[in-house]
Coordinates of N, CA and C in Angstrom, one line a residue:
X30 N -19.8 -26.7 139.6 CA -19.9 -25.8 138.4 C -20.5 -26.5 137.3
X31 N -21.5 -25.9 136.7 CA -22.2 -26.6 135.6 C -21.4 -26.4 134.3
X32 N -21.8 -27.2 133.3 CA -21.2 -27.1 132.0 C -21.4 -25.7 131.4
X33 N -22.6 -25.2 131.6 CA -22.9 -23.8 131.0 C -22.1 -22.8 131.7
X34 N -21.9 -22.9 133.0 CA -21.0 -21.9 133.7 C -19.6 -22.0 133.2
X35 N -19.1 -23.2 133.0 CA -17.8 -23.5 132.5 C -17.6 -22.9 131.1
X36 N -18.5 -23.1 130.3 CA -18.4 -22.6 128.9 C -18.5 -21.1 128.9
X37 N -19.4 -20.5 129.8 CA -19.5 -19.1 129.8 C -18.2 -18.5 130.3
X38 N -17.6 -19.1 131.4 CA -16.3 -18.6 131.9 C -15.2 -18.7 130.9
X39 N -15.2 -19.8 130.2 CA -14.1 -20.0 129.2 C -14.3 -19.1 127.9
X40 N -15.5 -18.9 127.6 CA -15.8 -18.0 126.4 C -15.2 -16.6 126.7
X41 N -15.5 -16.2 127.9 CA -15.0 -14.8 128.3 C -13.5 -14.8 128.3
X42 N -12.9 -15.8 128.8 CA -11.4 -15.9 128.9 C -10.8 -16.0 127.4
X43 N -11.5 -16.8 126.6 CA -11.0 -16.9 125.2 C -11.2 -15.6 124.5
X44 N -12.3 -15.0 124.7 CA -12.5 -13.7 124.0 C -11.5 -12.7 124.5
X45 N -11.2 -12.7 125.8 CA -10.1 -11.8 126.3 C -8.8 -12.1 125.7
X46 N -8.4 -13.3 125.6 CA -7.1 -13.7 125.0 C -7.1 -13.4 123.5
X47 N -8.2 -13.6 122.8 CA -8.3 -13.2 121.4 C -8.1 -11.7 121.2
X48 N -8.7 -10.9 122.1 CA -8.6 -9.5 122.1 C -7.1 -9.1 122.3
X49 N -6.5 -9.7 123.2 CA -5.1 -9.4 123.5 C -4.2 -9.8 122.3
X50 N -4.5 -11.0 121.7 CA -3.8 -11.4 120.5 C -3.9 -10.4 119.4
X51 N -5.2 -10.0 119.1 CA -5.4 -9.0 118.1 C -4.7 -7.7 118.3
X52 N -4.7 -7.3 119.6 CA -4.0 -6.1 120.0 C -2.5 -6.2 119.7
X53 N -1.9 -7.3 120.1 CA -0.5 -7.6 119.8 C -0.2 -7.6 118.3
X54 N -1.0 -8.2 117.5 CA -0.8 -8.2 116.1 C -0.9 -6.8 115.5
X55 N -1.8 -6.0 116.0 CA -2.0 -4.6 115.5 C -0.7 -3.8 115.9
X56 N -0.3 -4.0 117.1 CA 0.9 -3.3 117.6 C 2.2 -3.7 116.8
X57 N 2.3 -5.0 116.6 CA 3.4 -5.5 115.8 C 3.4 -4.9 114.4
X58 N 2.2 -4.9 113.8 CA 2.1 -4.3 112.4 C 2.5 -2.8 112.5
X59 N 2.1 -2.1 113.5 CA 2.5 -0.7 113.6 C 4.0 -0.6 113.8
X60 N 4.5 -1.4 114.6 CA 6.0 -1.4 114.8 C 6.8 -1.7 113.5
X61 N 6.3 -2.6 112.7 CA 6.9 -3.0 111.4 C 6.9 -1.7 110.5
X62 N 5.7 -1.1 110.5 CA 5.6 0.1 109.6 C 6.6 1.2 110.1
X63 N 6.7 1.4 111.4 CA 7.6 2.4 111.9 C 9.0 2.0 111.6
X64 N 9.3 0.8 111.8 CA 10.7 0.3 111.5 C 11.1 0.5 110.0
X65 N 10.1 0.2 109.1 CA 10.4 0.4 107.7 C 10.6 1.9 107.4
X66 N 9.8 2.8 108.0 CA 10.0 4.2 107.8 C 11.4 4.7 108.3
X67 N 11.7 4.2 109.5 CA 13.0 4.5 110.1 C 14.2 4.0 109.2
X68 N 14.0 2.8 108.7 CA 15.0 2.2 107.8 C 15.2 3.1 106.6
X69 N 14.1 3.5 106.0 CA 14.2 4.3 104.8 C 14.9 5.7 105.1
X70 N 14.5 6.3 106.2 CA 15.2 7.5 106.6 C 16.7 7.3 106.8
X71 N 17.1 6.2 107.4 CA 18.5 5.9 107.6 C 19.2 5.7 106.3
X72 N 18.6 5.0 105.4 CA 19.2 4.8 104.1 C 19.4 6.1 103.4
X73 N 18.5 7.0 103.5 CA 18.6 8.4 102.9 C 19.7 9.1 103.6
X74 N 19.8 9.1 104.9 CA 20.8 9.8 105.6 C 22.2 9.2 105.3
X75 N 22.3 7.9 105.2 CA 23.6 7.3 104.8 C 24.0 7.8 103.5
X76 N 23.1 7.8 102.5 CA 23.4 8.2 101.2 C 23.9 9.7 101.2
X77 N 23.2 10.5 101.9 CA 23.6 11.9 102.0 C 25.0 12.1 102.6
X78 N 25.3 11.3 103.7 CA 26.6 11.4 104.3 C 27.7 10.8 103.4
X79 N 27.3 9.8 102.6 CA 28.3 9.3 101.7 C 28.7 10.4 100.7
X80 N 27.7 11.1 100.2 CA 28.0 12.2 99.3 C 28.9 13.3 99.9
X81 N 28.6 13.6 101.2 CA 29.4 14.6 101.9 C 30.8 14.1 102.1
X82 N 31.0 12.8 102.3 CA 32.3 12.2 102.5 C 33.1 12.3 101.2
X83 N 32.5 12.0 100.1 CA 33.1 12.1 98.8 C 33.5 13.6 98.5
X84 N 32.6 14.5 98.8 CA 33.0 15.9 98.7 C 34.1 16.4 99.5
X85 N 34.1 15.9 100.8 CA 35.2 16.3 101.7 C 36.5 15.7 101.2
X86 N 36.5 14.4 100.7 CA 37.7 13.8 100.2 C 38.3 14.6 99.1
X87 N 37.4 15.1 98.2 CA 37.8 15.9 97.0 C 38.4 17.2 97.5
X88 N 37.8 17.8 98.5 CA 38.3 19.1 99.0 C 39.7 18.9 99.7
X89 N 39.8 17.8 100.4 CA 41.1 17.5 101.0 C 42.2 17.3 100.0
X90 N 41.9 16.6 98.9 CA 42.8 16.4 97.8 C 43.2 17.7 97.2
X91 N 42.2 18.6 97.0 CA 42.5 19.9 96.4 C 43.4 20.7 97.3
X92 N 43.1 20.7 98.6 CA 43.9 21.5 99.6 C 45.4 21.0 99.6
X93 N 45.5 19.7 99.5 CA 46.9 19.1 99.5 C 47.6 19.5 98.2
X94 N 46.9 19.6 97.1 CA 47.6 20.0 95.9 C 48.0 21.5 96.0
X95 N 47.1 22.3 96.6 CA 47.4 23.7 96.7 C 48.6 23.9 97.7
X96 N 48.6 23.1 98.7 CA 49.7 23.2 99.7 C 51.1 22.9 99.0
X97 N 51.0 21.8 98.1 CA 52.2 21.5 97.4 C 52.7 22.6 96.5
X98 N 51.7 23.2 95.8 CA 52.1 24.4 94.9 C 52.6 25.5 95.8
X99 N 52.1 25.8 96.9 CA 52.5 26.9 97.8 C 53.9 26.6 98.3
X100 N 54.2 25.3 98.6 CA 55.6 25.0 99.1 C 56.6 25.3 98.0
X101 N 56.2 24.9 96.7 CA 57.1 25.2 95.6 C 57.3 26.7 95.4
X102 N 56.3 27.5 95.6 CA 56.4 28.9 95.5 C 57.3 29.5 96.6
X103 N 57.1 28.9 97.8 CA 57.9 29.4 98.9 C 59.4 29.1 98.7
X104 N 59.6 27.8 98.2 CA 61.0 27.5 97.9 C 61.6 28.3 96.9
X105 N 60.9 28.6 95.8 CA 61.4 29.5 94.7 C 61.6 30.9 95.3
X106 N 60.7 31.4 96.1 CA 60.8 32.7 96.7 C 62.1 32.8 97.5
X107 N 62.4 31.8 98.3 CA 63.6 31.7 99.1 C 64.8 31.8 98.3
X108 N 64.8 31.0 97.2 CA 65.9 31.0 96.2 C 66.1 32.3 95.6
X109 N 65.1 33.0 95.2 CA 65.2 34.3 94.6 C 65.7 35.3 95.6
X110 N 65.2 35.3 96.8 CA 65.6 36.2 97.8 C 67.1 36.0 98.2
X111 N 67.5 34.8 98.2 CA 68.9 34.5 98.4 C 69.8 35.1 97.3
X112 N 69.4 34.9 96.1 CA 70.1 35.5 94.9 C 70.1 37.0 95.0
X113 N 69.0 37.6 95.4 CA 68.8 39.0 95.5 C 69.8 39.6 96.6
X114 N 69.9 38.8 97.7 CA 70.8 39.2 98.8 C 72.3 39.2 98.3
X115 N 72.6 38.2 97.5 CA 74.0 38.1 97.0 C 74.2 39.3 96.0
X116 N 73.3 39.6 95.1 CA 73.4 40.7 94.2 C 73.5 42.0 94.9
X117 N 72.7 42.2 96.0 CA 72.8 43.4 96.8 C 74.1 43.6 97.4
X118 N 74.7 42.5 97.9 CA 76.0 42.5 98.6 C 77.0 42.9 97.5
X119 N 76.9 42.3 96.3 CA 77.9 42.6 95.3 C 77.8 44.1 94.8
X120 N 76.6 44.6 94.7 CA 76.3 46.0 94.4 C 76.9 46.9 95.4
X121 N 76.8 46.6 96.7 CA 77.3 47.4 97.8 C 78.8 47.5 97.6
X122 N 79.4 46.3 97.3 CA 80.9 46.3 97.2 C 81.3 47.2 96.0
X123 N 80.6 47.1 94.9 CA 80.9 47.9 93.7 C 80.7 49.4 94.0
X124 N 79.6 49.7 94.7 CA 79.4 51.1 95.0 C 80.5 51.7 95.9
X125 N 80.9 50.9 96.9 CA 82.0 51.3 97.8 C 83.3 51.4 97.0
X126 N 83.5 50.6 96.1 CA 84.8 50.6 95.3 C 84.7 51.9 94.4
X127 N 83.6 52.2 93.9 CA 83.5 53.4 93.1 C 83.7 54.7 93.9
X128 N 83.3 54.7 95.1 CA 83.4 55.9 96.0 C 84.9 56.1 96.4
X129 N 85.7 55.2 96.3 CA 87.1 55.3 96.8 C 87.9 55.9 95.7

Protein backbone atom coordinates (compact mmCIF):
# COMPACT_ATOMS: atom_id res chain seq x y z
CA UNK A 1 0.00 0.00 0.00
CA UNK A 2 1.41 3.35 -0.98
CA UNK A 3 1.49 6.43 1.15
CA UNK A 4 -1.11 8.08 -1.09
CA UNK A 5 -3.49 5.14 -0.69
CA UNK A 6 -2.96 5.14 3.05
CA UNK A 7 -3.68 8.88 3.29
CA UNK A 8 -6.71 8.51 1.06
CA UNK A 9 -8.10 5.64 3.17
CA UNK A 10 -7.41 7.48 6.42
CA UNK A 11 -8.90 10.74 5.18
CA UNK A 12 -12.13 8.95 4.35
CA UNK A 13 -12.14 7.25 7.77
CA UNK A 14 -11.36 10.51 9.53
CA UNK A 15 -14.06 12.32 7.58
CA UNK A 16 -16.52 9.58 8.51
CA UNK A 17 -15.61 9.82 12.18
CA UNK A 18 -15.81 13.61 12.06
CA UNK A 19 -19.31 13.32 10.56
CA UNK A 20 -20.32 10.89 13.28
CA UNK A 21 -18.92 13.22 15.95
CA UNK A 22 -20.78 16.22 14.50
CA UNK A 23 -23.96 14.18 14.37
CA UNK A 24 -23.54 13.16 18.02
CA UNK A 25 -22.90 16.77 19.04
CA UNK A 26 -26.02 17.92 17.17
CA UNK A 27 -28.09 15.14 18.75
CA UNK A 28 -26.76 15.99 22.19
CA UNK A 29 -27.63 19.64 21.65
CA UNK A 30 -31.16 18.71 20.63
CA UNK A 31 -31.50 16.43 23.66
CA UNK A 32 -30.35 19.24 25.96
CA UNK A 33 -32.96 21.57 24.47
CA UNK A 34 -35.68 18.93 24.88
CA UNK A 35 -34.57 18.29 28.46
CA UNK A 36 -34.70 21.99 29.28
CA UNK A 37 -38.20 22.29 27.82
CA UNK A 38 -39.32 19.23 29.75
CA UNK A 39 -37.81 20.59 32.95
CA UNK A 40 -39.63 23.90 32.47
CA UNK A 41 -42.91 22.06 31.94
CA UNK A 42 -42.31 20.00 35.08
CA UNK A 43 -41.56 23.11 37.13
CA UNK A 44 -44.83 24.67 35.93
CA UNK A 45 -46.75 21.47 36.69
CA UNK A 46 -45.26 21.23 40.18
CA UNK A 47 -46.17 24.86 40.89
CA UNK A 48 -49.70 24.23 39.66
CA UNK A 49 -50.06 21.15 41.85
CA UNK A 50 -48.62 22.98 44.85
CA UNK A 51 -51.37 25.58 44.44
CA UNK A 52 -53.94 22.77 44.21
CA UNK A 53 -52.57 21.21 47.40
CA UNK A 54 -52.80 24.51 49.26
CA UNK A 55 -56.39 24.93 48.06
CA UNK A 56 -57.29 21.38 49.09
CA UNK A 57 -55.75 21.85 52.53
CA UNK A 58 -57.81 25.01 52.96
CA UNK A 59 -60.98 23.20 51.90
CA UNK A 60 -60.28 20.32 54.28
CA UNK A 61 -59.76 22.79 57.12
CA UNK A 62 -63.04 24.50 56.26
CA UNK A 63 -64.90 21.17 56.13
CA UNK A 64 -63.51 20.19 59.55
CA UNK A 65 -64.69 23.51 61.00
CA UNK A 66 -68.14 22.97 59.47
CA UNK A 67 -68.28 19.45 60.89
CA UNK A 68 -67.39 20.76 64.35
CA UNK A 69 -70.20 23.33 64.11
CA UNK A 70 -72.65 20.65 62.94
CA UNK A 71 -71.69 18.40 65.85
CA UNK A 72 -72.44 21.25 68.25
CA UNK A 73 -75.80 21.86 66.55
CA UNK A 74 -76.62 18.14 66.73
CA UNK A 75 -75.70 18.02 70.42
CA UNK A 76 -77.82 21.10 71.14
CA UNK A 77 -80.71 19.61 69.13
CA UNK A 78 -80.51 16.39 71.15
CA UNK A 79 -80.56 18.40 74.36
CA UNK A 80 -83.56 20.45 73.24
CA UNK A 81 -85.43 17.32 72.10
CA UNK A 82 -84.74 15.66 75.44
CA UNK A 83 -86.14 18.70 77.26
CA UNK A 84 -89.14 18.74 74.91
CA UNK A 85 -89.81 15.06 75.66
CA UNK A 86 -89.73 15.80 79.40
CA UNK A 87 -92.07 18.78 78.99
CA UNK A 88 -94.44 16.71 76.84
CA UNK A 89 -94.52 13.98 79.48
CA UNK A 90 -95.23 16.56 82.18
CA UNK A 91 -98.03 18.10 80.08
CA UNK A 92 -99.60 14.67 79.52
CA UNK A 93 -99.59 14.08 83.26
CA UNK A 94 -101.20 17.50 83.84
CA UNK A 95 -103.84 16.90 81.16
CA UNK A 96 -104.68 13.48 82.63
CA UNK A 97 -104.92 15.01 86.11
CA UNK A 98 -107.27 17.72 84.79
CA UNK A 99 -109.52 15.12 83.16
CA UNK A 100 -110.06 13.24 86.38
